[in-house]
Amino acid sequence: MLYFSGNKLVYLSSVNQLNFFEMNFFVSISTLFIQFIFCLSAFGSGPYGKIDIADLVLIYQGGTHRPMEWTKDQFLPYVVHENQQGEKNWLFDGFLFLEFKDGQGRNYAPGYDKLNARKPEWEWLLDRRFEKDKAFSALNQCIEEQIQEIGAPGFKHKLISGIPSPILNQEDWGEIDGQKLDFRKQEDRLTAGKWYIDRFLERYEQENYQHLELKGFYWVDEDVRGCADILIPLGDYIRSKGLQFYWIPYWTAPGRGDWAEYKFDFAWIQPNHFFNKDIADERLEQTCAFAREKNMGLEMEFDGRALADHESGFSTRLEAYIDAYEKNGVFEQASIAYYEGGNGVYRFSKSNNPKDKALMDRLAKLIIERKDKRFLKK
């Protein structure tokens, strides 16, 4: 007869031995059960968060400091992936347009530049979103051209747009209907947020993008300091328009696990592992457990440093994300947001290094297969 004693498999040759070890047997079973329960809790108490966007790529667009103008040609490797065998498949099904600063000295969220964006900078950002042959327009054109080449996708491309933050205590934002707004007041910050949403929707409806489905708005503040009091009413206003409110807090962000209490409709958690070589891969395991506990999606993070020829050697850090997310069932179960540094996917697509092509083929294969076979089909 076989049984476990501690961590050893023991053979019992007689009934007497069985009686002798009977108490140890039950102690061992109890210990194993406790360890099993502990392991379950370590991997989170529930499923990952999942919505009708499988793979949401972050498009940093608007500021003059950005390396991309986001033309249809620049969007191509984000819309369709061509592997080393020349096979083409639809890639990201979701696109999040966001911006933190205008590149000219003013920020759309606190802490990114010296001065806060005012109403003219908010209007300028709106114009950038709807600029002809760039941003939304270029993405729609790119999808149209690829439909003609490889056929229609099995999904509609989803669109989310960031909302500039009405930054607490700002007094120089400007006026609405002749009334000067004072962001020391909650109602004035809400007024500005609602104004932006209304202006955005007016512009969006005029464009009638055939291949894009607007899903909602994204809160660009990555923690809740200075804005917690307006999140619930602002989210309610967004939902009154038939849309949803999204968030991606950083790993140590105040309020990161309380996203549902602030009435965000969905949130992804940032591991913040890629950027610092001193952060061990264990962070990715911790993030997977946290996402399951809080029913969140996860963010995958990389930038141009993941290219094989980069002196940092950070390609292994991107590989660590892929390994951890495969191991922990993220690709099968969770919505994923992709931070790629503003042009990472584009730079991979232009690389002639076989290592870069192999790495992007690996990631793209997981993205493509989960939409075709698993994620969006469930």
mmCIF file of N, CA and C in Angstrom, residues 70-173:
data_model
loop_
_atom_site.group_PDB
_atom_site.id
_atom_site.type_symbol
_atom_site.label_atom_id
_atom_site.label_comp_id
_atom_site.label_asym_id
_atom_site.label_seq_id
_atom_site.Cartn_x
_atom_site.Cartn_y
_atom_site.Cartn_z
ATOM 1 N N TRP A 70 0.192 58.599 -36.329
ATOM 2 C CA TRP A 70 -0.899 57.645 -36.453
ATOM 3 C C TRP A 70 -1.662 57.810 -37.766
ATOM 4 N N THR A 71 -0.919 57.577 -38.851
ATOM 5 C CA THR A 71 -1.493 57.471 -40.188
ATOM 6 C C THR A 71 -1.946 56.035 -40.411
ATOM 7 N N LYS A 72 -2.640 55.783 -41.512
ATOM 8 C CA LYS A 72 -3.124 54.421 -41.760
ATOM 9 C C LYS A 72 -1.971 53.440 -41.936
ATOM 10 N N ASP A 73 -0.858 53.886 -42.507
ATOM 11 C CA ASP A 73 0.293 52.999 -42.672
ATOM 12 C C ASP A 73 0.928 52.664 -41.329
ATOM 13 N N GLN A 74 0.939 53.614 -40.418
ATOM 14 C CA GLN A 74 1.485 53.344 -39.092
ATOM 15 C C GLN A 74 0.577 52.429 -38.283
ATOM 16 N N PHE A 75 -0.716 52.472 -38.540
ATOM 17 C CA PHE A 75 -1.652 51.583 -37.850
ATOM 18 C C PHE A 75 -1.574 50.137 -38.342
ATOM 19 N N LEU A 76 -1.060 49.922 -39.538
ATOM 20 C CA LEU A 76 -1.162 48.607 -40.176
ATOM 21 C C LEU A 76 -0.687 47.451 -39.300
ATOM 22 N N PRO A 77 0.518 47.497 -38.682
ATOM 23 C CA PRO A 77 0.945 46.339 -37.882
ATOM 24 C C PRO A 77 0.145 46.141 -36.601
ATOM 25 N N TYR A 78 -0.671 47.106 -36.229
ATOM 26 C CA TYR A 78 -1.554 46.965 -35.072
ATOM 27 C C TYR A 78 -2.889 46.341 -35.477
ATOM 28 N N VAL A 79 -3.256 46.545 -36.709
ATOM 29 C CA VAL A 79 -4.533 46.042 -37.220
ATOM 30 C C VAL A 79 -4.384 44.624 -37.749
ATOM 31 N N VAL A 80 -3.308 44.376 -38.481
ATOM 32 C CA VAL A 80 -3.055 43.065 -39.089
ATOM 33 C C VAL A 80 -1.612 42.664 -38.822
ATOM 34 N N HIS A 81 -1.409 41.429 -38.413
ATOM 35 C CA HIS A 81 -0.048 40.907 -38.233
ATOM 36 C C HIS A 81 0.298 39.982 -39.389
ATOM 37 N N GLU A 82 1.457 40.223 -39.977
ATOM 38 C CA GLU A 82 1.986 39.328 -41.011
ATOM 39 C C GLU A 82 3.182 38.585 -40.428
ATOM 40 N N ASN A 83 3.076 37.252 -40.345
ATOM 41 C CA ASN A 83 4.155 36.483 -39.733
ATOM 42 C C ASN A 83 5.264 36.170 -40.739
ATOM 43 N N GLN A 84 6.251 35.424 -40.295
ATOM 44 C CA GLN A 84 7.420 35.149 -41.129
ATOM 45 C C GLN A 84 7.093 34.252 -42.317
ATOM 46 N N GLN A 85 5.948 33.589 -42.274
ATOM 47 C CA GLN A 85 5.511 32.764 -43.399
ATOM 48 C C GLN A 85 4.647 33.547 -44.378
ATOM 49 N N GLY A 86 4.450 34.828 -44.105
ATOM 50 C CA GLY A 86 3.647 35.668 -44.989
ATOM 51 C C GLY A 86 2.158 35.576 -44.750
ATOM 52 N N GLU A 87 1.743 34.920 -43.660
ATOM 53 C CA GLU A 87 0.318 34.796 -43.339
ATOM 54 C C GLU A 87 -0.159 36.055 -42.613
ATOM 55 N N LYS A 88 -1.329 36.555 -43.000
ATOM 56 C CA LYS A 88 -1.879 37.776 -42.415
ATOM 57 C C LYS A 88 -3.146 37.463 -41.624
ATOM 58 N N ASN A 89 -3.226 38.031 -40.433
ATOM 59 C CA ASN A 89 -4.399 37.852 -39.579
ATOM 60 C C ASN A 89 -4.689 39.144 -38.818
ATOM 61 N N TRP A 90 -5.981 39.333 -38.503
ATOM 62 C CA TRP A 90 -6.378 40.479 -37.691
ATOM 63 C C TRP A 90 -5.737 40.364 -36.319
ATOM 64 N N LEU A 91 -5.270 41.497 -35.775
ATOM 65 C CA LEU A 91 -4.556 41.475 -34.504
ATOM 66 C C LEU A 91 -5.405 42.087 -33.380
ATOM 67 N N PHE A 92 -5.140 43.311 -32.984
ATOM 68 C CA PHE A 92 -5.863 43.908 -31.856
ATOM 69 C C PHE A 92 -7.312 44.217 -32.238
ATOM 70 N N ASP A 93 -8.225 43.884 -31.332
ATOM 71 C CA ASP A 93 -9.640 44.182 -31.578
ATOM 72 C C ASP A 93 -10.098 45.437 -30.845
ATOM 73 N N GLY A 94 -9.243 46.001 -29.979
ATOM 74 C CA GLY A 94 -9.583 47.212 -29.248
ATOM 75 C C GLY A 94 -8.470 48.244 -29.317
ATOM 76 N N PHE A 95 -8.850 49.525 -29.398
ATOM 77 C CA PHE A 95 -7.886 50.624 -29.485
ATOM 78 C C PHE A 95 -8.269 51.707 -28.479
ATOM 79 N N LEU A 96 -7.355 51.980 -27.547
ATOM 80 C CA LEU A 96 -7.553 53.023 -26.545
ATOM 81 C C LEU A 96 -6.680 54.222 -26.898
ATOM 82 N N PHE A 97 -7.318 55.341 -27.229
ATOM 83 C CA PHE A 97 -6.599 56.579 -27.523
ATOM 84 C C PHE A 97 -6.521 57.405 -26.239
ATOM 85 N N LEU A 98 -5.313 57.779 -25.862
ATOM 86 C CA LEU A 98 -5.135 58.541 -24.632
ATOM 87 C C LEU A 98 -3.941 59.478 -24.771
ATOM 88 N N GLU A 99 -3.915 60.475 -23.920
ATOM 89 C CA GLU A 99 -2.789 61.411 -23.901
ATOM 90 C C GLU A 99 -2.666 62.036 -22.523
ATOM 91 N N PHE A 100 -1.421 62.211 -22.076
ATOM 92 C CA PHE A 100 -1.145 62.806 -20.773
ATOM 93 C C PHE A 100 -0.751 64.275 -20.851
ATOM 94 N N LYS A 101 -0.176 64.699 -21.976
ATOM 95 C CA LYS A 101 0.245 66.099 -22.098
ATOM 96 C C LYS A 101 0.280 66.490 -23.566
ATOM 97 N N ASP A 102 0.274 67.799 -23.818
ATOM 98 C CA ASP A 102 0.207 68.268 -25.203
ATOM 99 C C ASP A 102 1.571 68.428 -25.859
ATOM 100 N N GLY A 103 2.639 68.225 -25.103
ATOM 101 C CA GLY A 103 3.979 68.391 -25.654
ATOM 102 C C GLY A 103 4.418 69.835 -25.740
ATOM 103 N N GLN A 104 3.587 70.729 -25.235
ATOM 104 C CA GLN A 104 3.888 72.162 -25.301
ATOM 105 C C GLN A 104 3.805 72.813 -23.919
ATOM 106 N N GLY A 105 3.914 71.980 -22.891
ATOM 107 C CA GLY A 105 3.997 72.516 -21.539
ATOM 108 C C GLY A 105 2.788 72.323 -20.656
ATOM 109 N N ARG A 106 1.717 71.691 -21.192
ATOM 110 C CA ARG A 106 0.507 71.528 -20.376
ATOM 111 C C ARG A 106 0.066 70.063 -20.357
ATOM 112 N N ASN A 107 -0.409 69.625 -19.171
ATOM 113 C CA ASN A 107 -0.789 68.220 -19.011
ATOM 114 C C ASN A 107 -2.289 68.012 -18.886
ATOM 115 N N TYR A 108 -2.707 66.787 -19.303
ATOM 116 C CA TYR A 108 -4.116 66.384 -19.229
ATOM 117 C C TYR A 108 -4.399 65.510 -18.008
ATOM 118 N N ALA A 109 -3.377 65.267 -17.215
ATOM 119 C CA ALA A 109 -3.493 64.566 -15.941
ATOM 120 C C ALA A 109 -2.399 65.124 -15.041
ATOM 121 N N PRO A 110 -2.599 65.148 -13.742
ATOM 122 C CA PRO A 110 -1.638 65.823 -12.863
ATOM 123 C C PRO A 110 -0.268 65.158 -12.857
ATOM 124 N N GLY A 111 0.770 66.003 -12.884
ATOM 125 C CA GLY A 111 2.122 65.516 -12.689
ATOM 126 C C GLY A 111 2.942 65.259 -13.931
ATOM 127 N N TYR A 112 2.378 65.468 -15.114
ATOM 128 C CA TYR A 112 3.102 65.150 -16.344
ATOM 129 C C TYR A 112 3.787 66.359 -16.976
ATOM 130 N N ASP A 113 3.437 67.557 -16.560
ATOM 131 C CA ASP A 113 4.083 68.757 -17.085
ATOM 132 C C ASP A 113 3.914 69.894 -16.082
ATOM 133 N N LYS A 114 4.474 71.056 -16.399
ATOM 134 C CA LYS A 114 4.507 72.157 -15.447
ATOM 135 C C LYS A 114 3.142 72.798 -15.236
ATOM 136 N N LEU A 115 2.352 72.879 -16.304
ATOM 137 C CA LEU A 115 1.069 73.574 -16.239
ATOM 138 C C LEU A 115 -0.069 72.630 -16.603
ATOM 139 N N ASN A 116 -1.269 72.963 -16.154
ATOM 140 C CA ASN A 116 -2.447 72.156 -16.451
ATOM 141 C C ASN A 116 -3.115 72.627 -17.739
ATOM 142 N N ALA A 117 -3.626 71.666 -18.493
ATOM 143 C CA ALA A 117 -4.336 72.003 -19.726
ATOM 144 C C ALA A 117 -5.599 72.793 -19.411
ATOM 145 N N ARG A 118 -5.858 73.775 -20.254
ATOM 146 C CA ARG A 118 -7.061 74.605 -20.135
ATOM 147 C C ARG A 118 -8.062 74.203 -21.224
ATOM 148 N N LYS A 119 -9.158 74.890 -21.275
ATOM 149 C CA LYS A 119 -10.174 74.595 -22.286
ATOM 150 C C LYS A 119 -9.596 74.611 -23.702
ATOM 151 N N PRO A 120 -8.751 75.582 -24.088
ATOM 152 C CA PRO A 120 -8.190 75.547 -25.448
ATOM 153 C C PRO A 120 -7.383 74.284 -25.730
ATOM 154 N N GLU A 121 -6.643 73.781 -24.721
ATOM 155 C CA GLU A 121 -5.877 72.547 -24.922
ATOM 156 C C GLU A 121 -6.802 71.328 -24.980
ATOM 157 N N TRP A 122 -7.897 71.345 -24.265
ATOM 158 C CA TRP A 122 -8.878 70.268 -24.369
ATOM 159 C C TRP A 122 -9.487 70.255 -25.774
ATOM 160 N N GLU A 123 -9.822 71.425 -26.285
ATOM 161 C CA GLU A 123 -10.390 71.509 -27.632
ATOM 162 C C GLU A 123 -9.367 71.087 -28.682
ATOM 163 N N TRP A 124 -8.127 71.466 -28.477
ATOM 164 C CA TRP A 124 -7.054 71.070 -29.390
ATOM 165 C C TRP A 124 -6.914 69.554 -29.439
ATOM 166 N N LEU A 125 -7.016 68.897 -28.284
ATOM 167 C CA LEU A 125 -6.917 67.439 -28.240
ATOM 168 C C LEU A 125 -8.082 66.797 -28.989
ATOM 169 N N LEU A 126 -9.274 67.359 -28.841
ATOM 170 C CA LEU A 126 -10.421 66.870 -29.616
ATOM 171 C C LEU A 126 -10.145 66.964 -31.112
ATOM 172 N N ASP A 127 -9.615 68.085 -31.534
ATOM 173 C CA ASP A 127 -9.294 68.254 -32.954
ATOM 174 C C ASP A 127 -8.275 67.216 -33.414
ATOM 175 N N ARG A 128 -7.313 66.904 -32.570
ATOM 176 C CA ARG A 128 -6.303 65.900 -32.920
ATOM 177 C C ARG A 128 -6.931 64.519 -33.083
ATOM 178 N N ARG A 129 -7.881 64.185 -32.230
ATOM 179 C CA ARG A 129 -8.546 62.884 -32.338
ATOM 180 C C ARG A 129 -9.269 62.747 -33.682
ATOM 181 N N PHE A 130 -9.871 63.839 -34.141
ATOM 182 C CA PHE A 130 -10.714 63.786 -35.336
ATOM 183 C C PHE A 130 -10.023 64.370 -36.572
ATOM 184 N N GLU A 131 -8.716 64.480 -36.521
ATOM 185 C CA GLU A 131 -7.958 65.009 -37.649
ATOM 186 C C GLU A 131 -8.072 64.075 -38.858
ATOM 187 N N LYS A 132 -8.281 64.635 -40.025
ATOM 188 C CA LYS A 132 -8.444 63.839 -41.236
ATOM 189 C C LYS A 132 -7.171 63.060 -41.545
ATOM 190 N N ASP A 133 -7.346 61.787 -41.873
ATOM 191 C CA ASP A 133 -6.265 60.888 -42.281
ATOM 192 C C ASP A 133 -5.280 60.585 -41.156
ATOM 193 N N LYS A 134 -5.672 60.860 -39.923
ATOM 194 C CA LYS A 134 -4.883 60.489 -38.758
ATOM 195 C C LYS A 134 -5.831 59.975 -37.675
ATOM 196 N N ALA A 135 -5.261 59.363 -36.646
ATOM 197 C CA ALA A 135 -6.032 58.931 -35.481
ATOM 198 C C ALA A 135 -7.252 58.089 -35.880
ATOM 199 N N PHE A 136 -8.463 58.473 -35.425
ATOM 200 C CA PHE A 136 -9.654 57.676 -35.712
ATOM 201 C C PHE A 136 -9.849 57.471 -37.211
ATOM 202 N N SER A 137 -9.711 58.538 -37.960
ATOM 203 C CA SER A 137 -9.915 58.486 -39.409
ATOM 204 C C SER A 137 -8.967 57.495 -40.061
ATOM 205 N N ALA A 138 -7.693 57.551 -39.690
ATOM 206 C CA ALA A 138 -6.694 56.664 -40.280
ATOM 207 C C ALA A 138 -6.930 55.213 -39.880
ATOM 208 N N LEU A 139 -7.323 54.986 -38.628
ATOM 209 C CA LEU A 139 -7.612 53.624 -38.182
ATOM 210 C C LEU A 139 -8.764 53.035 -38.980
ATOM 211 N N ASN A 140 -9.817 53.802 -39.162
ATOM 212 C CA ASN A 140 -10.962 53.340 -39.943
ATOM 213 C C ASN A 140 -10.552 53.024 -41.383
ATOM 214 N N GLN A 141 -9.724 53.872 -41.980
ATOM 215 C CA GLN A 141 -9.251 53.645 -43.344
ATOM 216 C C GLN A 141 -8.398 52.380 -43.435
ATOM 217 N N CYS A 142 -7.538 52.189 -42.440
ATOM 218 C CA CYS A 142 -6.671 51.011 -42.433
ATOM 219 C C CYS A 142 -7.492 49.730 -42.380
ATOM 220 N N ILE A 143 -8.504 49.709 -41.528
ATOM 221 C CA ILE A 143 -9.366 48.528 -41.423
ATOM 222 C C ILE A 143 -10.088 48.282 -42.740
ATOM 223 N N GLU A 144 -10.594 49.333 -43.357
ATOM 224 C CA GLU A 144 -11.282 49.211 -44.644
ATOM 225 C C GLU A 144 -10.372 48.578 -45.691
ATOM 226 N N GLU A 145 -9.146 49.035 -45.792
ATOM 227 C CA GLU A 145 -8.224 48.497 -46.789
ATOM 228 C C GLU A 145 -7.896 47.031 -46.516
ATOM 229 N N GLN A 146 -7.762 46.676 -45.255
ATOM 230 C CA GLN A 146 -7.428 45.289 -44.936
ATOM 231 C C GLN A 146 -8.620 44.354 -45.133
ATOM 232 N N ILE A 147 -9.826 44.854 -44.962
ATOM 233 C CA ILE A 147 -11.009 44.046 -45.281
ATOM 234 C C ILE A 147 -10.997 43.679 -46.755
ATOM 235 N N GLN A 148 -10.628 44.629 -47.598
ATOM 236 C CA GLN A 148 -10.558 44.358 -49.031
ATOM 237 C C GLN A 148 -9.496 43.320 -49.351
ATOM 238 N N GLU A 149 -8.448 43.261 -48.533
ATOM 239 C CA GLU A 149 -7.334 42.358 -48.817
ATOM 240 C C GLU A 149 -7.502 40.971 -48.210
ATOM 241 N N ILE A 150 -7.938 40.891 -46.939
ATOM 242 C CA ILE A 150 -7.983 39.580 -46.275
ATOM 243 C C ILE A 150 -9.389 39.183 -45.822
ATOM 244 N N GLY A 151 -10.395 40.003 -46.099
ATOM 245 C CA GLY A 151 -11.755 39.689 -45.694
ATOM 246 C C GLY A 151 -12.093 40.277 -44.337
ATOM 247 N N ALA A 152 -13.375 40.367 -44.058
ATOM 248 C CA ALA A 152 -13.842 41.006 -42.823
ATOM 249 C C ALA A 152 -13.459 40.181 -41.601
ATOM 250 N N PRO A 153 -13.132 40.842 -40.482
ATOM 251 C CA PRO A 153 -12.841 40.106 -39.244
ATOM 252 C C PRO A 153 -14.114 39.545 -38.637
ATOM 253 N N GLY A 154 -13.937 38.642 -37.684
ATOM 254 C CA GLY A 154 -15.079 38.075 -36.984
ATOM 255 C C GLY A 154 -15.523 38.917 -35.811
ATOM 256 N N PHE A 155 -15.094 40.152 -35.757
ATOM 257 C CA PHE A 155 -15.434 41.064 -34.664
ATOM 258 C C PHE A 155 -15.432 42.489 -35.196
ATOM 259 N N LYS A 156 -16.061 43.390 -34.446
ATOM 260 C CA LYS A 156 -16.017 44.819 -34.756
ATOM 261 C C LYS A 156 -14.905 45.449 -33.924
ATOM 262 N N HIS A 157 -14.084 46.269 -34.534
ATOM 263 C CA HIS A 157 -13.014 46.931 -33.798
ATOM 264 C C HIS A 157 -13.606 47.944 -32.816
ATOM 265 N N LYS A 158 -13.208 47.817 -31.553
ATOM 266 C CA LYS A 158 -13.750 48.642 -30.474
ATOM 267 C C LYS A 158 -12.843 49.845 -30.220
ATOM 268 N N LEU A 159 -13.460 50.947 -29.835
ATOM 269 C CA LEU A 159 -12.748 52.203 -29.617
ATOM 270 C C LEU A 159 -13.070 52.751 -28.233
ATOM 271 N N ILE A 160 -12.026 53.157 -27.504
ATOM 272 C CA ILE A 160 -12.164 53.840 -26.218
ATOM 273 C C ILE A 160 -11.321 55.108 -26.291
ATOM 274 N N SER A 161 -11.835 56.205 -25.754
ATOM 275 C CA SER A 161 -11.091 57.465 -25.782
ATOM 276 C C SER A 161 -10.903 58.010 -24.371
ATOM 277 N N GLY A 162 -9.706 58.494 -24.099
ATOM 278 C CA GLY A 162 -9.417 59.086 -22.807
ATOM 279 C C GLY A 162 -10.126 60.418 -22.605
ATOM 280 N N ILE A 163 -10.428 60.714 -21.341
ATOM 281 C CA ILE A 163 -11.002 62.002 -20.945
ATOM 282 C C ILE A 163 -9.921 62.799 -20.220
ATOM 283 N N PRO A 164 -9.650 64.033 -20.606
ATOM 284 C CA PRO A 164 -8.726 64.848 -19.814
ATOM 285 C C PRO A 164 -9.241 64.994 -18.382
ATOM 286 N N SER A 165 -8.330 65.016 -17.454
ATOM 287 C CA SER A 165 -8.719 65.150 -16.053
ATOM 288 C C SER A 165 -8.970 66.610 -15.691
ATOM 289 N N PRO A 166 -10.137 66.933 -15.126
ATOM 290 C CA PRO A 166 -10.334 68.274 -14.548
ATOM 291 C C PRO A 166 -9.533 68.332 -13.246
ATOM 292 N N ILE A 167 -8.351 68.888 -13.311
ATOM 293 C CA ILE A 167 -7.367 68.742 -12.241
ATOM 294 C C ILE A 167 -7.735 69.598 -11.031
ATOM 295 N N LEU A 168 -7.790 68.940 -9.893
ATOM 296 C CA LEU A 168 -8.215 69.567 -8.642
ATOM 297 C C LEU A 168 -7.446 70.858 -8.374
ATOM 298 N N ASN A 169 -8.193 71.890 -8.020
ATOM 299 C CA ASN A 169 -7.677 73.212 -7.622
ATOM 300 C C ASN A 169 -7.247 74.098 -8.790
ATOM 301 N N GLN A 170 -7.377 73.632 -10.029
ATOM 302 C CA GLN A 170 -7.055 74.500 -11.166
ATOM 303 C C GLN A 170 -8.106 75.612 -11.271
ATOM 304 N N GLU A 171 -7.648 76.836 -11.500
ATOM 305 C CA GLU A 171 -8.558 77.979 -11.565
ATOM 306 C C GLU A 171 -8.568 78.678 -12.923
ATOM 307 N N ASP A 172 -7.695 78.264 -13.833
ATOM 308 C CA ASP A 172 -7.581 78.988 -15.108
ATOM 309 C C ASP A 172 -8.066 78.174 -16.301
ATOM 310 N N TRP A 173 -8.930 77.177 -16.067
ATOM 311 C CA TRP A 173 -9.353 76.311 -17.172
ATOM 312 C C TRP A 173 -10.121 77.091 -18.228
#
